mmCIF file of C-alpha atoms in Angstrom:
data_model
loop_
_atom_site.group_PDB
_atom_site.id
_atom_site.type_symbol
_atom_site.label_atom_id
_atom_site.label_comp_id
_atom_site.label_asym_id
_atom_site.label_seq_id
_atom_site.Cartn_x
_atom_site.Cartn_y
_atom_site.Cartn_z
ATOM 1 C CA UNK A 80 83.679 98.954 74.610
ATOM 2 C CA UNK A 81 86.155 97.151 76.832
ATOM 3 C CA UNK A 82 89.030 98.687 78.740
ATOM 4 C CA UNK A 83 92.003 96.700 79.869
ATOM 5 C CA UNK A 84 93.915 97.521 83.032
ATOM 6 C CA UNK A 85 96.788 96.036 84.984
ATOM 7 C CA UNK A 86 96.355 94.564 88.421
ATOM 8 C CA UNK A 87 99.017 93.128 90.691
ATOM 9 C CA UNK A 88 99.007 89.394 91.203
ATOM 10 C CA UNK A 89 98.066 88.305 94.726
ATOM 11 C CA UNK A 90 101.028 87.761 97.031
ATOM 12 C CA UNK A 91 102.534 84.300 97.308
ATOM 13 C CA UNK A 92 102.217 82.515 100.687
ATOM 14 C CA UNK A 93 105.169 80.898 102.462
ATOM 15 C CA UNK A 94 106.502 77.917 100.543
ATOM 16 C CA UNK A 95 105.299 79.223 97.155
ATOM 17 C CA UNK A 96 107.584 79.884 94.206
ATOM 18 C CA UNK A 97 108.782 83.499 93.834
ATOM 19 C CA UNK A 98 111.186 85.682 91.902
ATOM 20 C CA UNK A 99 111.574 88.730 94.206
ATOM 21 C CA UNK A 100 110.822 89.572 97.850
ATOM 22 C CA UNK A 101 107.866 91.699 96.754
ATOM 23 C CA UNK A 102 106.159 88.556 95.413
ATOM 24 C CA UNK A 103 105.832 87.139 98.948
ATOM 25 C CA UNK A 104 103.110 87.839 101.544
ATOM 26 C CA UNK A 105 103.646 89.220 105.045
ATOM 27 C CA UNK A 106 107.099 90.693 104.446
ATOM 28 C CA UNK A 107 108.704 87.293 103.878
ATOM 29 C CA UNK A 108 111.769 87.075 101.676
ATOM 30 C CA UNK A 109 112.245 85.101 98.476
ATOM 31 C CA UNK A 110 115.144 82.727 99.044
ATOM 32 C CA UNK A 111 116.214 80.121 96.502
ATOM 33 C CA UNK A 112 112.988 80.715 94.571
ATOM 34 C CA UNK A 113 110.664 80.081 97.544
ATOM 35 C CA UNK A 114 108.841 82.476 99.870
ATOM 36 C CA UNK A 115 109.467 81.959 103.521
ATOM 37 C CA UNK A 116 112.587 83.684 104.731
ATOM 38 C CA UNK A 117 112.563 85.990 107.710
ATOM 39 C CA UNK A 118 110.496 89.135 107.734
ATOM 40 C CA UNK A 119 112.521 92.036 106.450
ATOM 41 C CA UNK A 120 112.562 95.607 107.625
ATOM 42 C CA UNK A 121 112.555 98.661 105.380
ATOM 43 C CA UNK A 122 115.612 100.851 104.955
ATOM 44 C CA UNK A 123 115.423 104.661 104.665
ATOM 45 C CA UNK A 124 113.487 105.507 101.490
ATOM 46 C CA UNK A 125 111.776 102.114 101.276
ATOM 47 C CA UNK A 126 108.049 101.452 101.739
ATOM 48 C CA UNK A 127 106.446 101.129 105.176
ATOM 49 C CA UNK A 128 103.032 101.049 106.841
ATOM 50 C CA UNK A 129 104.258 102.205 110.253
ATOM 51 C CA UNK A 130 107.519 103.162 111.996
ATOM 52 C CA UNK A 131 107.766 99.552 113.242
ATOM 53 C CA UNK A 132 108.442 98.461 109.635
ATOM 54 C CA UNK A 133 111.647 100.541 109.503
ATOM 55 C CA UNK A 134 115.039 98.959 110.289
ATOM 56 C CA UNK A 135 116.318 102.059 112.085
ATOM 57 C CA UNK A 136 114.501 102.413 115.431
ATOM 58 C CA UNK A 137 114.760 106.222 115.115
ATOM 59 C CA UNK A 138 113.116 106.323 111.668
ATOM 60 C CA UNK A 139 109.508 107.321 111.084
ATOM 61 C CA UNK A 140 107.074 106.198 108.400
ATOM 62 C CA UNK A 141 106.357 109.403 106.449
ATOM 63 C CA UNK A 142 104.051 109.288 103.417
ATOM 64 C CA UNK A 143 104.543 105.526 103.178
ATOM 65 C CA UNK A 144 108.360 105.592 103.273
ATOM 66 C CA UNK A 145 110.880 105.184 106.088
ATOM 67 C CA UNK A 146 112.534 108.535 106.773
ATOM 68 C CA UNK A 147 114.716 110.226 109.366
ATOM 69 C CA UNK A 148 113.801 113.539 110.911
ATOM 70 C CA UNK A 149 115.458 116.421 109.097
ATOM 71 C CA UNK A 150 117.619 119.046 110.786
ATOM 72 C CA UNK A 151 115.846 121.045 113.448
#
């Protein structure tokens, strides 16, 4: 028996053709169909690996998403 499964395509390096920002490697943006724009930061609720990935300097990376501390 054979089982099929989906796997993501590898990311596209700078200068490669893309459709969305998530197609590009290293946080580069997809501009005019090519990877290579500036690195982008993650807004609240978007994916992150560390707090440094978040746009807001006060945000934290919680469970893989940028988040603000709740009320104390």
